[in-house]
Short mmCIF file of C-alpha atoms and ligand atoms in Angstrom, two decimals:
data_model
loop_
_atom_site.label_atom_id
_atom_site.label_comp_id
_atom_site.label_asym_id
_atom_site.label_seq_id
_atom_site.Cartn_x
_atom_site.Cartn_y
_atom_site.Cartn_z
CA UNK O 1 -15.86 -20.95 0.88
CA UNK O 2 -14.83 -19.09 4.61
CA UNK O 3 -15.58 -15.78 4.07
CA UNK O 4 -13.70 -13.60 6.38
CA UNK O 5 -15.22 -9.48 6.34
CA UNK O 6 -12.68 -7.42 7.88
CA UNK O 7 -13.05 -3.59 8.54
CA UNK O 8 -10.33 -1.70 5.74
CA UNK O 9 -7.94 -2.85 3.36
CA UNK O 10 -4.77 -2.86 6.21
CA UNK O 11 -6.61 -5.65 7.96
CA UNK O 12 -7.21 -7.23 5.14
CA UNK O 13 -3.47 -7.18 4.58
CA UNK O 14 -2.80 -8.55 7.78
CA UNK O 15 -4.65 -11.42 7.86
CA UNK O 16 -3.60 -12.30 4.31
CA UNK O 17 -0.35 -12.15 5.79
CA UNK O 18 -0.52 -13.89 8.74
CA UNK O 19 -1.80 -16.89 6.71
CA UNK O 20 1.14 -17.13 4.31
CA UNK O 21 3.60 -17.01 7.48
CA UNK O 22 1.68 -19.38 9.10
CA UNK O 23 1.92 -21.72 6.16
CA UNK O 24 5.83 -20.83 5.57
CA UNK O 25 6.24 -21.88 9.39
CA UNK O 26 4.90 -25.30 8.98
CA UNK O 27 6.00 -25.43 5.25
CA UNK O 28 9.38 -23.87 4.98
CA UNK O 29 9.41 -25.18 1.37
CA UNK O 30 6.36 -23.97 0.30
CA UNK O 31 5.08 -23.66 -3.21
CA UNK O 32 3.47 -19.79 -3.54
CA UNK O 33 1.07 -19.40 -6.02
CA UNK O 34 1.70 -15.08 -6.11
CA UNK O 35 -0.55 -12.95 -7.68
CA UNK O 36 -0.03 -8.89 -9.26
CA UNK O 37 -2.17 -5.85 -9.20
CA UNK O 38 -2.55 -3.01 -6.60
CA UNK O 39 -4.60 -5.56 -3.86
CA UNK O 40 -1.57 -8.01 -3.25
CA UNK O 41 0.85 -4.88 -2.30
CA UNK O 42 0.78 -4.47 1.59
CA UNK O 43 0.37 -8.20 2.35
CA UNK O 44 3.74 -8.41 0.04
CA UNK O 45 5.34 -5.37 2.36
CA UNK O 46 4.02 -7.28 5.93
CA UNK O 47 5.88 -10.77 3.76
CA UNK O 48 8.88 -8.69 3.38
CA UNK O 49 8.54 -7.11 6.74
CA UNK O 50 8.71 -10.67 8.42
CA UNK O 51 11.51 -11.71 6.42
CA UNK O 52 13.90 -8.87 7.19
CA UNK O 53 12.73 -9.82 11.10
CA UNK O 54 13.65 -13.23 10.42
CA UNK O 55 10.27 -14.32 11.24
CA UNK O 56 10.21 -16.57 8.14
CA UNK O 57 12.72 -17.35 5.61
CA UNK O 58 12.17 -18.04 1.78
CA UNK O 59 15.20 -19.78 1.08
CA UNK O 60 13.30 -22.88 0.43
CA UNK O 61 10.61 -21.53 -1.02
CA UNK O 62 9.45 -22.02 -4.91
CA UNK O 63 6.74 -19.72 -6.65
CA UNK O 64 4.46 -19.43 -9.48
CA UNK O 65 2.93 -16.10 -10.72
CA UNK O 66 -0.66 -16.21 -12.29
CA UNK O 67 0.04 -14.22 -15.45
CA UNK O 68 1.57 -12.03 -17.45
CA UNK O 69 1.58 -9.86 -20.23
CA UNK O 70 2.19 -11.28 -23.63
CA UNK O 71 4.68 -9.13 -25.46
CA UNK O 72 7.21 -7.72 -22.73
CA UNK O 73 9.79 -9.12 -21.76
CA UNK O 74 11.07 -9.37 -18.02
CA UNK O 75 12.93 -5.98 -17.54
CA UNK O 76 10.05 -4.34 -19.27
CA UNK O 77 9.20 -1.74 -16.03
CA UNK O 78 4.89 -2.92 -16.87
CA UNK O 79 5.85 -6.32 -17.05
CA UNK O 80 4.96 -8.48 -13.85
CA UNK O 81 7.87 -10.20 -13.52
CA UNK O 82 9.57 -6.55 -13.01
CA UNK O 83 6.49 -6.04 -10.47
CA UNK O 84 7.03 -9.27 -8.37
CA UNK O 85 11.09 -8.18 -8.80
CA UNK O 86 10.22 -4.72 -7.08
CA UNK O 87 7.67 -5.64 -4.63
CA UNK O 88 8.68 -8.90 -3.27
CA UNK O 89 11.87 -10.96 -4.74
CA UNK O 90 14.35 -8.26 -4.65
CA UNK O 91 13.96 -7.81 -1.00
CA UNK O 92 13.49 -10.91 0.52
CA UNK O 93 15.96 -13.92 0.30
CA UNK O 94 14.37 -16.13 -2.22
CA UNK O 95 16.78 -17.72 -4.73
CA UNK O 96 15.50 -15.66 -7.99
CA UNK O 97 16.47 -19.29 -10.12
CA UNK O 98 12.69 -20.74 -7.59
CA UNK O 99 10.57 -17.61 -8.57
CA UNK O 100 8.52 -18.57 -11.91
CA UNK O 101 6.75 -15.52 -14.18
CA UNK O 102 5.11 -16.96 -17.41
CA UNK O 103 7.71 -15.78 -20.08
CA UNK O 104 5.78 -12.40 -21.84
CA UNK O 105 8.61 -12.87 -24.60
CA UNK O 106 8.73 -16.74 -25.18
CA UNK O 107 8.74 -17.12 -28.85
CA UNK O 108 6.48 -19.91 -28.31
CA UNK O 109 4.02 -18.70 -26.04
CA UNK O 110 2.20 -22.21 -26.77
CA UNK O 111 4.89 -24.39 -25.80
CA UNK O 112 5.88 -22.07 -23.32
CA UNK O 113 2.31 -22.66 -21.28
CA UNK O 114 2.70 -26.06 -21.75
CA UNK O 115 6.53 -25.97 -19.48
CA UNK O 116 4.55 -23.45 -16.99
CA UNK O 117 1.81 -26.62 -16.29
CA UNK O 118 4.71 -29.22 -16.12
CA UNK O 119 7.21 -26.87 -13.52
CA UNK O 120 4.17 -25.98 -11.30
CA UNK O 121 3.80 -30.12 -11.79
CA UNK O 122 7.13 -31.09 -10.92
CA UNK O 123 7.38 -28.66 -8.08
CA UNK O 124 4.65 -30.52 -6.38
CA UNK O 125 1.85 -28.50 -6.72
CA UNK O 126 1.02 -25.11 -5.05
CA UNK O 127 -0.02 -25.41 -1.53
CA UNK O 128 -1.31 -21.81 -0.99
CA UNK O 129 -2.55 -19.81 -4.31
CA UNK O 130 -2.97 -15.76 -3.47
CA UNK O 131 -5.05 -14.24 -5.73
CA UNK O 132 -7.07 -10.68 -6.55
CA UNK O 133 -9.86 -10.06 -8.55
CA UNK O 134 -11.06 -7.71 -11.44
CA UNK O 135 -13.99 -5.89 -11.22
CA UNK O 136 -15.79 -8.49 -14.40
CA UNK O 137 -14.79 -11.37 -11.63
CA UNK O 138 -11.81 -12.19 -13.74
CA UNK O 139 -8.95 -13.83 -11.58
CA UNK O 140 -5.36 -13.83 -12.87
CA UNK O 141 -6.28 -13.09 -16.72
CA UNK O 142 -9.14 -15.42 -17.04
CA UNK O 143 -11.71 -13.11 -18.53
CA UNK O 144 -15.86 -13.72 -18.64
CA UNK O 145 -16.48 -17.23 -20.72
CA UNK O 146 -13.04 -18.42 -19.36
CA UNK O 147 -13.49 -22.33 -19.37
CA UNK O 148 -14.01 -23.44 -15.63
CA UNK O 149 -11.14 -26.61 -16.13
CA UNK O 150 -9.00 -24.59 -17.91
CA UNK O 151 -5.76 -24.54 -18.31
CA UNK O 152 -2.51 -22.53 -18.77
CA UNK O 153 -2.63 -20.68 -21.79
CA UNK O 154 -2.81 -17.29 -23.56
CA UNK O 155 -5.81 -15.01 -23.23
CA UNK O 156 -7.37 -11.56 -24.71
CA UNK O 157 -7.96 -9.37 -22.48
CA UNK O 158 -11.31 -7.44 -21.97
CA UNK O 159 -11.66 -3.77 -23.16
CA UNK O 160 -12.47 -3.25 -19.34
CA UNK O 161 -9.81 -5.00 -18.55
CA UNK O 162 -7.27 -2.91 -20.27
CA UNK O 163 -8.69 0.05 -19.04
CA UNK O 164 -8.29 -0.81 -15.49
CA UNK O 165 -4.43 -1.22 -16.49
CA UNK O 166 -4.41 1.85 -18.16
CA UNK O 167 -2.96 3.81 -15.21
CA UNK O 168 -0.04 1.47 -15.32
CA UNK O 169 1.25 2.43 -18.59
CA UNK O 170 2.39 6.35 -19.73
CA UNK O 171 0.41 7.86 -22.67
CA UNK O 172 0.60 6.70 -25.91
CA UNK O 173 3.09 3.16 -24.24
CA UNK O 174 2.34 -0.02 -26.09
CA UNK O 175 -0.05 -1.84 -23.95
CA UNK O 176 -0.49 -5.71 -24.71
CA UNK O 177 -3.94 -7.13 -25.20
CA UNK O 178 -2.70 -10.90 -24.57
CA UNK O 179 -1.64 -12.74 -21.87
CA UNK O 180 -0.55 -16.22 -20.75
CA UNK O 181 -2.44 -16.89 -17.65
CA UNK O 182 -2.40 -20.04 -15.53
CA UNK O 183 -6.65 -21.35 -15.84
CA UNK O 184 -9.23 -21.80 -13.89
CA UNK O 185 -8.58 -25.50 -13.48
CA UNK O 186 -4.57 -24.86 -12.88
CA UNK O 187 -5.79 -22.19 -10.03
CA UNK O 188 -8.19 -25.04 -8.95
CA UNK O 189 -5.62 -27.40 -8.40
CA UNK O 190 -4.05 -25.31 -5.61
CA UNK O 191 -4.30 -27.04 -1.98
CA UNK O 192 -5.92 -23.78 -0.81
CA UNK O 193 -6.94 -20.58 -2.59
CA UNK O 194 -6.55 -17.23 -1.36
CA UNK O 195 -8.71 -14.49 -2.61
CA UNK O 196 -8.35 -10.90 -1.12
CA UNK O 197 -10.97 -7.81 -2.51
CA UNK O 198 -11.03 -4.49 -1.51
CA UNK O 199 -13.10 -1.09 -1.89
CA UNK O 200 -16.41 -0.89 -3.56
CA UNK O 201 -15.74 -1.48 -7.07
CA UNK O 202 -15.16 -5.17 -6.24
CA UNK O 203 -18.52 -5.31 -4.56
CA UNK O 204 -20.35 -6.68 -7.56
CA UNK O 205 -17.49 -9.11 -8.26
CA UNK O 206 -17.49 -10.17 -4.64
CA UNK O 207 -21.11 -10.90 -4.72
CA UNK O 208 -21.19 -12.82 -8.20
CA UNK O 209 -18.69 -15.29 -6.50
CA UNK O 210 -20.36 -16.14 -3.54
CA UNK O 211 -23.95 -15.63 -4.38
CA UNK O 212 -24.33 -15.99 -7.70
CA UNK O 213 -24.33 -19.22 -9.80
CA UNK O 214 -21.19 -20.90 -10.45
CA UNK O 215 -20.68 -19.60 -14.21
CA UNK O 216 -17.96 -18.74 -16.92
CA UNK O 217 -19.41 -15.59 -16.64
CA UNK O 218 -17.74 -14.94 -13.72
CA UNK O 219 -14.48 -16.88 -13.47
CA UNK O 220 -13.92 -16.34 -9.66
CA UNK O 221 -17.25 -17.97 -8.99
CA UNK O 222 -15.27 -21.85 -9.83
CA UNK O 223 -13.88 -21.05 -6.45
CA UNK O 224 -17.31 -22.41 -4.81
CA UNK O 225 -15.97 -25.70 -6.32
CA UNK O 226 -12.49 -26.09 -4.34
CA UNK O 227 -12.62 -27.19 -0.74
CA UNK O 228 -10.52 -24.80 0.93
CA UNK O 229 -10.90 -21.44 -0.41
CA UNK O 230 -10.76 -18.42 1.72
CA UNK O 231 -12.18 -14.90 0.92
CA UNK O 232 -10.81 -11.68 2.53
CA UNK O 233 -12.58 -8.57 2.07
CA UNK O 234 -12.88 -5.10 3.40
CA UNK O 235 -16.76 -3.91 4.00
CA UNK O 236 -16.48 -2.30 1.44
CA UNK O 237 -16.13 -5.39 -1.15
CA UNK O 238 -18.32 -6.93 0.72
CA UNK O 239 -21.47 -4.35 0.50
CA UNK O 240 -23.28 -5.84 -2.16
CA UNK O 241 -23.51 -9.21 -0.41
CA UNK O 242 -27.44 -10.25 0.88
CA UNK O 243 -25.77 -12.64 3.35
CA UNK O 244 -23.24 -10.54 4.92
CA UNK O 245 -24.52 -10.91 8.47
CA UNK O 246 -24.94 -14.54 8.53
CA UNK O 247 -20.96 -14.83 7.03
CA UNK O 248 -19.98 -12.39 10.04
CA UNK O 249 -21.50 -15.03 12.05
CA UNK O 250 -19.96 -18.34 10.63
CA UNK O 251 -16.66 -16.45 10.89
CA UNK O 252 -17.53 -15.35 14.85
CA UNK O 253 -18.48 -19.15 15.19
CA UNK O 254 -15.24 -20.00 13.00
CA UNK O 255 -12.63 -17.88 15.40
CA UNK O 256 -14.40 -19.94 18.91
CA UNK O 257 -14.03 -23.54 17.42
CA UNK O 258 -10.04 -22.69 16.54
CA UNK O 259 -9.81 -21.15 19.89
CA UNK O 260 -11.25 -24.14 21.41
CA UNK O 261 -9.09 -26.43 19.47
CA UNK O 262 -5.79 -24.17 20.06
CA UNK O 263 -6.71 -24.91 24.07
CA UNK O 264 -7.76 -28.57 23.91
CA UNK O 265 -3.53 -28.69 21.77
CA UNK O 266 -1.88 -27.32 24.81
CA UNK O 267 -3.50 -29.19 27.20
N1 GLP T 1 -4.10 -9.88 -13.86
C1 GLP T 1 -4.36 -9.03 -12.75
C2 GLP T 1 -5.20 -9.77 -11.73
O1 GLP T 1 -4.45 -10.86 -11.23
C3 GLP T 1 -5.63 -8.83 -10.61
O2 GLP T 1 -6.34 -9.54 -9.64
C4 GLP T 1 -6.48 -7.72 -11.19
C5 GLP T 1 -7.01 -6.76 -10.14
O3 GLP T 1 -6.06 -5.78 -9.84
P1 GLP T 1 -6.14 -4.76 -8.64
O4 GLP T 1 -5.70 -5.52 -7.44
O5 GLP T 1 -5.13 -3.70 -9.00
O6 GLP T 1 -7.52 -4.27 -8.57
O7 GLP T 1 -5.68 -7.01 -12.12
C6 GLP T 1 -5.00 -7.70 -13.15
O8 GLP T 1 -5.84 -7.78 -14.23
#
């Protein structure tokens, strides 16, 4: 795991950002693994910012989105494929017919997880998987005792979990308690993992996935399994962690070697 400790959440942002235009530069057709929730928001506005610069393009681009709620369907204003619509698609020039959303009102959700394993399949995999996390460790909707090779499929959500969504819906709004939500082994699968945490509440999270034992208890910790996942976090996320000095360090250590490398490629 590279565990990168950046100052506030606008950093964080950034260097989320940065990394997806990097890998849109040397990947024009890309496959995005995209992720919803309040953390992805200003790397999405710094994507959408490039875009209209014509820094990068996303006309070849495909995606995948982690989850979504069972029970809405796509112009449903809670529903994440609305989300993704209003926060990314809608303003960048992606060809809508790429952008995948597991289908909230497939009348076979079963099946329907099934064809979400097989496109991300025949697409060719996803290169670069963004993700957030909740504050039980969950990652897309894969709640505590989520099975570490799982795959996509549909899920209950935690009480806590539907709490923390609360805000999203108006008082008294129906607010689904099942999702279809790609697994732990689908996210695993992805040539490299991006996780991005912010502010203190994710502190406990944060530290369960890189210090604690790799367990169903918490989901994000089956990211000390892949081979090229990256953390972002603010200091704030990141206050609960013993080793945060020595991470600062591999980081420091990190930035010199690519800096070294970057020289020794131009000669
Ligand atoms: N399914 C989503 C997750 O993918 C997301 O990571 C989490 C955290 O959201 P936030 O970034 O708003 O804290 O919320 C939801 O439950």
């Amino acid at each position: 795991m590279q565990i990168v400790i950046l100052r506030d959440s606008a950093e964080v942002a950034e260097y989320g950002a940065n990394l997806i235009i990097n890998q849109l530069k040397r990947k024009p057709d890309s496959v995005l693994g995209l992720a919803t929730g309040s953390t992805p928001v200003s790397l999405y506005q710094r994507l959408v910012a490039a875009n209209q610069a014509g820094e990068i393009s996303f006309k070849s681009v495909t995606s995948f989105n982690l989850d979504e709620y069972l029970g809405l369907d796509a112009d449903h204003p809670q529903s994440y494929r609305h989300f993704m619509n209003q926060q990314l698609f809608d303003a960048i020039d992606i060809d809508k017919a790429n952008t995948h959303v597991p289908p909230g009102d497939a009348e076979d959700p079963i099946a329907a997880c099934e064809q979400y394993e097989a496109q991300i399949q025949a697409a060719g995999g996803i290169d670069i998987q963004l993700l957030g996390i909740g504050r039980n460790g969950h990652i897309g909707f894969n709640e505590p005792s989520s099975g570490l090779m799982s795959r996509t499929r549909v899920k209950t959500l935690t009480k806590a979990t539907i709490e923390d969504n609360a805000r999203f819906f108006a008082q008294g709004e129906y607010q689904p308690h099942l999702s279809i939500t790609m697994g732990i082994g689908t996210i695993l699968d992805a040539k490299k993992v991006l996780l991005l945490a912010t502010g203190e509440n994710k502190a406990e999270a944060i530290r369960a996935t890189v210090e604690g034992a790799l367990s169903a208890a918490c989901p994000a910790s089956a990211l000390q399994l892949h081979r090229d996942a990256v953390l972002v976090i603010d200091e704030a996320a990141a206050s609960k962690l013993a080793d945060k000095d020595f991470y600062k360090h591999i980081e420091a250590e990190n930035q010199l070697l690519q800096a070294r490398l970057a020289a020794l490629k131009a000669g």
